Amino acid sequence: MENHHSHHHSATQDDDQAAMAELLDLDAEVLHSYLSEVIDWVHELAASLPRRRILDLGSGTGAGALALARRFPDADVMAVDMSEYLLDHLRGKARDLGVADRVRTVQADLDAAWPAIDPVDLVWMSSSLHHMADPDRVLTEVYAALHPGGLVAVAELDSFPRFLPDDLGPGRPGAEARWHAVMDEVRAIDMPHLGSDWGPRLHQAGFTIEAERHFDIDLKSPLPASAGRYAQATLRRMRSGLADRMSADDLAVLDTLIDSDGPGGILRRGDLTVRAARTVWVARRP
Ligand SMILES: C[S@@+](CC[C@H](N)C(=O)[O-])C[C@H]1O[C@@H](n2cnc3c(N)ncnc32)[C@H](O)[C@@H]1O
C-alpha cells in the first residue's frame, strides 16, 4: 500500500499535532469509564461475528483501536487516519501495551481515496465521521468494506465537554456557555455534519440499525489530575480557534484559566466537573 504522507511539516503544524495528540489521549483517559462501557457493549453485540478483523476509521491516537485490540484478543485491528503523526503516536502506545503485532496503521485521507483493505467484521468510527467532507459516501464505503453480517459502530459528540461553574469569580457569569455558543456558530459552518442524526444516514447507506445509545457523562470531584489537564487542553484549543470572536474581558478570563502557573489557572481550581454527551449507533450490514 502506498503511503502519501508528506514530510514537509512546519513547526506550527507539528505543535498543532502534538496538542491534538495530547487532547485525544486525555479525552480517552478522563472518559475512560464511558469508553470501556461502549467497548464492552460493542463486544457483546459482536459476539456472533465469525472472524475478527476490525477497522478504526479516523483513529487519532488510537483510543478506540487499542481498547478494541485488548477487548478482542484474537482480532487484528487496522487503524486508519490522515495524520501520520497521530498514527506514529498510536504505534508507540500499541508497543507499550504489547499489542503491536495485532495493530496495523494505514495513513489515508478518507475524503480523497478509500484505502485498499480486505473485508472486515467490525468498523469503529469515533468522533471522526463528522470530519468527513461527504460522510454518506464514507458510509457506503464502510458498507462495502464489511463482510455481510458485519457491524459498524459510530460514536459521536452531542456537545463539546464543559468543565466550569457558571460563575467563575472573575468576569461576567456564563463565560463557558458564551464560548460554546460562539464555537457552535463556527462549527455549524466548518463541520456541518456535527450533531447529525446518524441512524437515518446509516439506513440510507444500506445498514440495519441494531441499537442507539446515549451517554451522559457527568464527572465530579474528586477528579483525577488528568481532568484538569483535559480541561486546560480543551480551553487552549478553544482559544486558538475563537480568540478573534471573543470579548476582551472573556479572553482575559480564558487566558487566566489556561495559564499553568498563575493562581487562577484551571489546574488549581477545586470546582471542576466534566460534563459531556455522546451517542453511539451500532448498525449491521445485512
Ligand atoms: C476528533 S479525532 C477522533 C480520534 C479518535 N477516533 C478518538 O475517538 O479519540 C478525529 C480524527 O479523524 C481524523 N480525520 C479527520 N478527517 C479525516 C480524513 N478525511 N481522513 C482520515 N482521517 C481523518 C483526524 O486526523 C483525527 O485523528
Short mmCIF file of C-alpha atoms and ligand atoms in Angstrom, two decimals:
data_model
loop_
_atom_site.label_atom_id
_atom_site.label_comp_id
_atom_site.label_asym_id
_atom_site.label_seq_id
_atom_site.Cartn_x
_atom_site.Cartn_y
_atom_site.Cartn_z
CA MET A 1 0.00 0.00 0.00
CA GLU A 2 1.31 3.40 -0.91
CA ASN A 3 1.90 5.99 1.72
CA HIS A 4 1.18 9.52 0.58
CA HIS A 5 2.39 11.15 3.72
CA SER A 6 4.19 14.41 3.09
CA HIS A 7 7.27 15.06 5.17
CA HIS A 8 7.16 18.82 4.78
CA HIS A 9 5.59 19.84 8.04
CA SER A 10 6.12 23.26 9.53
CA ALA A 11 6.93 23.66 13.21
CA THR A 12 3.45 25.09 13.80
CA GLN A 13 1.81 22.07 12.24
CA ASP A 14 3.84 19.76 14.45
CA ASP A 15 2.89 21.78 17.55
CA ASP A 16 -0.72 21.53 16.46
CA GLN A 17 -0.46 17.79 16.02
CA ALA A 18 1.25 17.36 19.36
CA ALA A 19 -1.50 19.38 21.04
CA MET A 20 -4.14 17.29 19.27
CA ALA A 21 -2.43 14.05 20.32
CA GLU A 22 -2.38 15.24 23.92
CA LEU A 23 -6.04 16.24 23.80
CA LEU A 24 -7.13 12.89 22.34
CA ASP A 25 -5.11 10.93 24.91
CA LEU A 26 -6.56 13.00 27.75
CA ASP A 27 -10.07 12.55 26.36
CA ALA A 28 -9.58 8.77 26.43
CA GLU A 29 -8.07 8.86 29.90
CA VAL A 30 -10.66 11.10 31.55
CA LEU A 31 -13.65 9.49 29.80
CA HIS A 32 -12.23 6.04 30.39
CA SER A 33 -15.32 4.55 32.03
CA TYR A 34 -17.54 5.74 29.16
CA LEU A 35 -15.16 4.25 26.60
CA SER A 36 -14.84 0.88 28.31
CA GLU A 37 -18.62 0.68 28.71
CA VAL A 38 -19.09 1.29 24.99
CA ILE A 39 -16.37 -1.16 24.00
CA ASP A 40 -17.87 -3.86 26.27
CA TRP A 41 -21.27 -3.23 24.74
CA VAL A 42 -19.93 -3.43 21.17
CA HIS A 43 -18.10 -6.61 22.15
CA GLU A 44 -21.41 -8.16 23.26
CA LEU A 45 -23.18 -7.11 20.06
CA ALA A 46 -20.30 -8.55 18.03
CA ALA A 47 -20.31 -11.88 19.89
CA SER A 48 -21.73 -13.81 16.95
CA LEU A 49 -19.32 -12.44 14.36
CA PRO A 50 -17.35 -15.25 12.76
CA ARG A 51 -13.98 -13.65 12.33
CA ARG A 52 -12.36 -10.71 13.94
CA ARG A 53 -10.92 -8.15 11.63
CA ILE A 54 -11.52 -4.67 12.99
CA LEU A 55 -11.13 -1.29 11.31
CA ASP A 56 -10.88 2.01 13.20
CA LEU A 57 -11.51 4.93 10.83
CA GLY A 58 -10.14 8.30 11.91
CA SER A 59 -8.35 6.54 14.75
CA GLY A 60 -6.41 9.53 16.07
CA THR A 61 -4.07 8.29 18.81
CA GLY A 62 -5.96 5.00 18.98
CA ALA A 63 -8.27 5.27 21.99
CA GLY A 64 -10.72 3.00 20.17
CA ALA A 65 -8.28 0.84 18.21
CA LEU A 66 -6.27 -0.07 21.29
CA ALA A 67 -9.29 -0.66 23.53
CA LEU A 68 -10.72 -2.92 20.81
CA ALA A 69 -7.43 -4.79 20.41
CA ARG A 70 -7.49 -5.56 24.13
CA ARG A 71 -11.19 -6.42 24.30
CA PHE A 72 -10.93 -8.71 21.22
CA PRO A 73 -7.71 -10.62 21.98
CA ASP A 74 -7.93 -12.67 18.76
CA ALA A 75 -8.62 -9.75 16.46
CA ASP A 76 -6.42 -7.89 14.04
CA VAL A 77 -7.03 -4.17 14.18
CA MET A 78 -6.31 -1.68 11.44
CA ALA A 79 -6.20 1.99 12.34
CA VAL A 80 -6.70 4.50 9.53
CA ASP A 81 -6.04 8.19 9.88
CA MET A 82 -4.90 11.05 7.66
CA SER A 83 -2.30 12.10 10.22
CA GLU A 84 0.94 10.17 10.19
CA TYR A 85 1.92 11.97 13.39
CA LEU A 86 -1.10 10.58 15.27
CA LEU A 87 -0.56 7.10 13.80
CA ASP A 88 3.06 7.16 14.90
CA HIS A 89 1.90 8.03 18.42
CA LEU A 90 -0.63 5.17 18.21
CA ARG A 91 2.07 2.67 17.22
CA GLY A 92 4.13 3.69 20.25
CA LYS A 93 1.17 3.05 22.55
CA ALA A 94 0.46 -0.29 20.85
CA ARG A 95 4.04 -1.36 21.58
CA ASP A 96 3.73 -0.27 25.22
CA LEU A 97 0.53 -2.30 25.57
CA GLY A 98 2.07 -5.36 23.91
CA VAL A 99 -0.45 -5.43 21.05
CA ALA A 100 1.77 -4.08 18.27
CA ASP A 101 1.67 -7.45 16.46
CA ARG A 102 -2.12 -7.11 16.01
CA VAL A 103 -2.46 -3.39 15.37
CA ARG A 104 -1.55 -2.01 11.97
CA THR A 105 -1.80 1.57 10.80
CA VAL A 106 -2.65 2.99 7.38
CA GLN A 107 -2.26 6.64 6.53
CA ALA A 108 -5.08 7.74 4.24
CA ASP A 109 -7.30 10.75 3.62
CA LEU A 110 -10.74 9.19 3.53
CA ASP A 111 -12.10 12.22 1.67
CA ALA A 112 -9.69 11.56 -1.17
CA ALA A 113 -9.49 7.81 -1.71
CA TRP A 114 -10.56 4.71 0.14
CA PRO A 115 -7.52 2.61 1.15
CA ALA A 116 -7.22 -0.92 -0.23
CA ILE A 117 -8.32 -3.06 2.71
CA ASP A 118 -9.51 -6.67 2.84
CA PRO A 119 -13.07 -7.13 4.16
CA VAL A 120 -13.53 -6.65 7.90
CA ASP A 121 -16.06 -7.78 10.53
CA LEU A 122 -16.31 -4.63 12.63
CA VAL A 123 -15.78 -0.95 11.89
CA TRP A 124 -15.36 1.63 14.65
CA MET A 125 -15.65 5.37 13.98
CA SER A 126 -15.42 7.68 16.97
CA SER A 127 -15.76 11.44 16.52
CA SER A 128 -14.43 11.08 13.01
CA LEU A 129 -17.48 10.81 10.76
CA HIS A 130 -18.39 14.47 11.30
CA HIS A 131 -14.95 15.46 9.99
CA MET A 132 -15.59 13.89 6.60
CA ALA A 133 -16.49 16.12 3.67
CA ASP A 134 -19.01 13.55 2.43
CA PRO A 135 -19.88 11.20 5.30
CA ASP A 136 -22.65 9.47 3.32
CA ARG A 137 -20.13 8.40 0.73
CA VAL A 138 -17.83 7.18 3.50
CA LEU A 139 -20.71 5.14 4.97
CA THR A 140 -21.27 3.39 1.63
CA GLU A 141 -17.53 2.60 1.57
CA VAL A 142 -17.80 1.24 5.11
CA TYR A 143 -20.71 -0.92 3.97
CA ALA A 144 -18.64 -2.29 1.10
CA ALA A 145 -15.67 -2.93 3.42
CA LEU A 146 -17.74 -5.15 5.74
CA HIS A 147 -18.50 -8.83 5.38
CA PRO A 148 -22.27 -9.45 5.25
CA GLY A 149 -23.42 -9.60 8.87
CA GLY A 150 -20.63 -7.26 9.94
CA LEU A 151 -21.14 -4.31 12.26
CA VAL A 152 -20.31 -0.63 12.27
CA ALA A 153 -20.25 1.40 15.48
CA VAL A 154 -20.45 5.18 15.13
CA ALA A 155 -19.72 7.20 18.27
CA GLU A 156 -20.29 10.94 18.04
CA LEU A 157 -20.23 14.02 20.23
CA ASP A 158 -23.52 15.64 21.11
CA SER A 159 -21.58 18.56 22.51
CA PHE A 160 -18.06 19.53 23.46
CA PRO A 161 -17.10 18.90 27.06
CA ARG A 162 -17.76 21.53 29.74
CA PHE A 163 -15.81 21.95 32.94
CA LEU A 164 -16.65 25.18 34.72
CA PRO A 165 -19.30 26.54 37.05
CA ASP A 166 -21.48 29.36 35.75
CA ASP A 167 -19.83 31.95 37.97
CA LEU A 168 -16.06 31.74 37.71
CA GLY A 169 -15.27 34.54 40.14
CA PRO A 170 -13.54 36.88 37.69
CA GLY A 171 -15.51 38.10 34.70
CA ARG A 172 -19.19 38.07 33.85
CA PRO A 173 -21.02 34.82 34.74
CA GLY A 174 -21.83 32.37 31.96
CA ALA A 175 -18.42 32.59 30.26
CA GLU A 176 -18.13 28.94 29.28
CA ALA A 177 -21.68 28.94 27.87
CA ARG A 178 -20.83 32.03 25.78
CA TRP A 179 -17.68 30.37 24.40
CA HIS A 180 -19.64 27.27 23.50
CA ALA A 181 -22.25 29.37 21.71
CA VAL A 182 -19.52 31.01 19.61
CA MET A 183 -17.95 27.62 18.94
CA ASP A 184 -21.31 26.20 17.83
CA GLU A 185 -21.64 29.03 15.31
CA VAL A 186 -18.18 28.36 13.91
CA ARG A 187 -18.72 24.59 13.83
CA ALA A 188 -22.03 24.94 12.01
CA ILE A 189 -20.02 26.32 9.09
CA ASP A 190 -16.78 24.30 9.42
CA MET A 191 -18.37 20.99 10.38
CA PRO A 192 -21.93 20.92 9.11
CA HIS A 193 -22.29 17.19 9.91
CA LEU A 194 -21.53 17.56 13.60
CA GLY A 195 -24.57 16.67 15.71
CA SER A 196 -26.25 14.83 12.85
CA ASP A 197 -28.73 12.01 13.49
CA TRP A 198 -26.67 9.16 12.03
CA GLY A 199 -29.39 6.48 12.26
CA PRO A 200 -31.24 7.52 9.08
CA ARG A 201 -27.95 8.09 7.26
CA LEU A 202 -26.70 4.59 8.17
CA HIS A 203 -30.04 3.22 6.99
CA GLN A 204 -29.66 5.16 3.74
CA ALA A 205 -26.26 3.53 3.19
CA GLY A 206 -27.91 0.09 3.44
CA PHE A 207 -27.38 -0.74 7.10
CA THR A 208 -29.89 -2.15 9.57
CA ILE A 209 -29.81 -0.23 12.86
CA GLU A 210 -29.16 -2.61 15.75
CA ALA A 211 -29.05 -0.13 18.61
CA GLU A 212 -28.61 3.51 19.55
CA ARG A 213 -27.43 4.56 22.97
CA HIS A 214 -26.97 7.91 24.58
CA PHE A 215 -24.30 8.51 27.22
CA ASP A 216 -24.47 11.43 29.61
CA ILE A 217 -21.13 11.89 31.29
CA ASP A 218 -21.02 13.93 34.47
CA LEU A 219 -17.84 13.51 36.48
CA LYS A 220 -17.50 15.29 39.80
CA SER A 221 -14.88 15.79 42.47
CA PRO A 222 -12.68 14.02 43.32
CA LEU A 223 -11.41 14.07 39.75
CA PRO A 224 -8.09 12.64 38.60
CA ALA A 225 -5.32 15.17 37.86
CA SER A 226 -5.72 14.42 34.18
CA ALA A 227 -9.15 16.10 34.28
CA GLY A 228 -7.52 19.49 34.88
CA ARG A 229 -5.11 18.94 32.00
CA TYR A 230 -8.00 17.80 29.79
CA ALA A 231 -9.91 21.00 30.64
CA GLN A 232 -6.79 23.08 30.01
CA ALA A 233 -6.09 21.42 26.66
CA THR A 234 -9.73 21.88 25.62
CA LEU A 235 -9.72 25.58 26.55
CA ARG A 236 -6.38 26.14 24.80
CA ARG A 237 -7.79 24.67 21.63
CA MET A 238 -10.85 26.85 22.02
CA ARG A 239 -8.67 29.92 22.45
CA SER A 240 -6.70 29.26 19.29
CA GLY A 241 -9.92 28.84 17.30
CA LEU A 242 -12.07 31.58 18.78
CA ALA A 243 -9.80 34.34 20.09
CA ASP A 244 -10.83 36.85 17.41
CA ARG A 245 -14.54 36.33 18.18
CA MET A 246 -14.37 36.82 21.94
CA SER A 247 -14.76 39.97 24.00
CA ALA A 248 -11.55 41.31 25.56
CA ASP A 249 -12.95 40.51 29.02
CA ASP A 250 -13.73 36.92 28.16
CA LEU A 251 -10.34 36.50 26.52
CA ALA A 252 -8.63 37.76 29.67
CA VAL A 253 -10.60 35.25 31.77
CA LEU A 254 -9.72 32.46 29.36
CA ASP A 255 -6.03 33.39 29.47
CA THR A 256 -6.09 33.29 33.26
CA LEU A 257 -7.68 29.85 33.18
CA ILE A 258 -5.25 28.26 30.72
CA ASP A 259 -2.16 29.63 32.45
CA SER A 260 -0.38 26.70 34.13
CA ASP A 261 1.50 28.85 36.63
CA GLY A 262 -0.96 31.53 37.67
CA PRO A 263 -3.12 31.23 40.80
CA GLY A 264 -6.34 31.44 38.73
CA GLY A 265 -5.34 28.58 36.44
CA ILE A 266 -7.77 25.78 35.76
CA LEU A 267 -5.22 23.24 37.04
CA ARG A 268 -5.68 24.71 40.53
CA ARG A 269 -9.41 25.07 40.65
CA GLY A 270 -11.16 22.72 43.03
CA ASP A 271 -14.58 23.20 41.44
CA LEU A 272 -14.11 21.47 38.10
CA THR A 273 -16.58 18.96 36.73
CA VAL A 274 -16.54 17.14 33.39
CA ARG A 275 -19.84 17.20 31.50
CA ALA A 276 -20.02 15.54 28.10
CA ALA A 277 -22.59 13.78 25.98
CA ARG A 278 -22.02 11.09 23.37
CA THR A 279 -24.31 8.98 21.22
CA VAL A 280 -23.36 5.61 19.76
CA TRP A 281 -25.13 3.89 16.86
CA VAL A 282 -24.47 0.24 16.04
CA ALA A 283 -25.63 -0.97 12.63
CA ARG A 284 -25.32 -4.19 10.67
CA ARG A 285 -24.67 -4.89 7.03
CA PRO A 286 -27.46 -7.38 6.24
C1 LIG B 1 -11.70 14.09 16.94
S1 LIG B 1 -10.47 12.99 16.31
C2 LIG B 1 -11.07 11.42 16.94
C3 LIG B 1 -9.94 10.43 17.12
C4 LIG B 1 -10.33 9.07 17.71
N1 LIG B 1 -11.25 8.35 16.86
C5 LIG B 1 -10.88 9.21 19.10
O1 LIG B 1 -12.06 8.93 19.31
O2 LIG B 1 -10.11 9.57 20.00
C6 LIG B 1 -10.80 12.91 14.57
C7 LIG B 1 -9.76 12.15 13.78
O3 LIG B 1 -10.19 11.99 12.43
C8 LIG B 1 -9.09 12.18 11.58
N2 LIG B 1 -9.60 12.60 10.27
C9 LIG B 1 -10.30 13.74 10.01
N3 LIG B 1 -10.57 13.80 8.70
C10 LIG B 1 -10.05 12.69 8.12
C11 LIG B 1 -10.00 12.20 6.79
N4 LIG B 1 -10.54 12.88 5.78
N5 LIG B 1 -9.36 11.03 6.56
C12 LIG B 1 -8.80 10.34 7.58
N6 LIG B 1 -8.82 10.75 8.85
C13 LIG B 1 -9.43 11.92 9.12
C14 LIG B 1 -8.25 13.23 12.27
O4 LIG B 1 -6.89 13.19 11.84
C15 LIG B 1 -8.41 12.83 13.74
O5 LIG B 1 -7.42 11.94 14.15
#
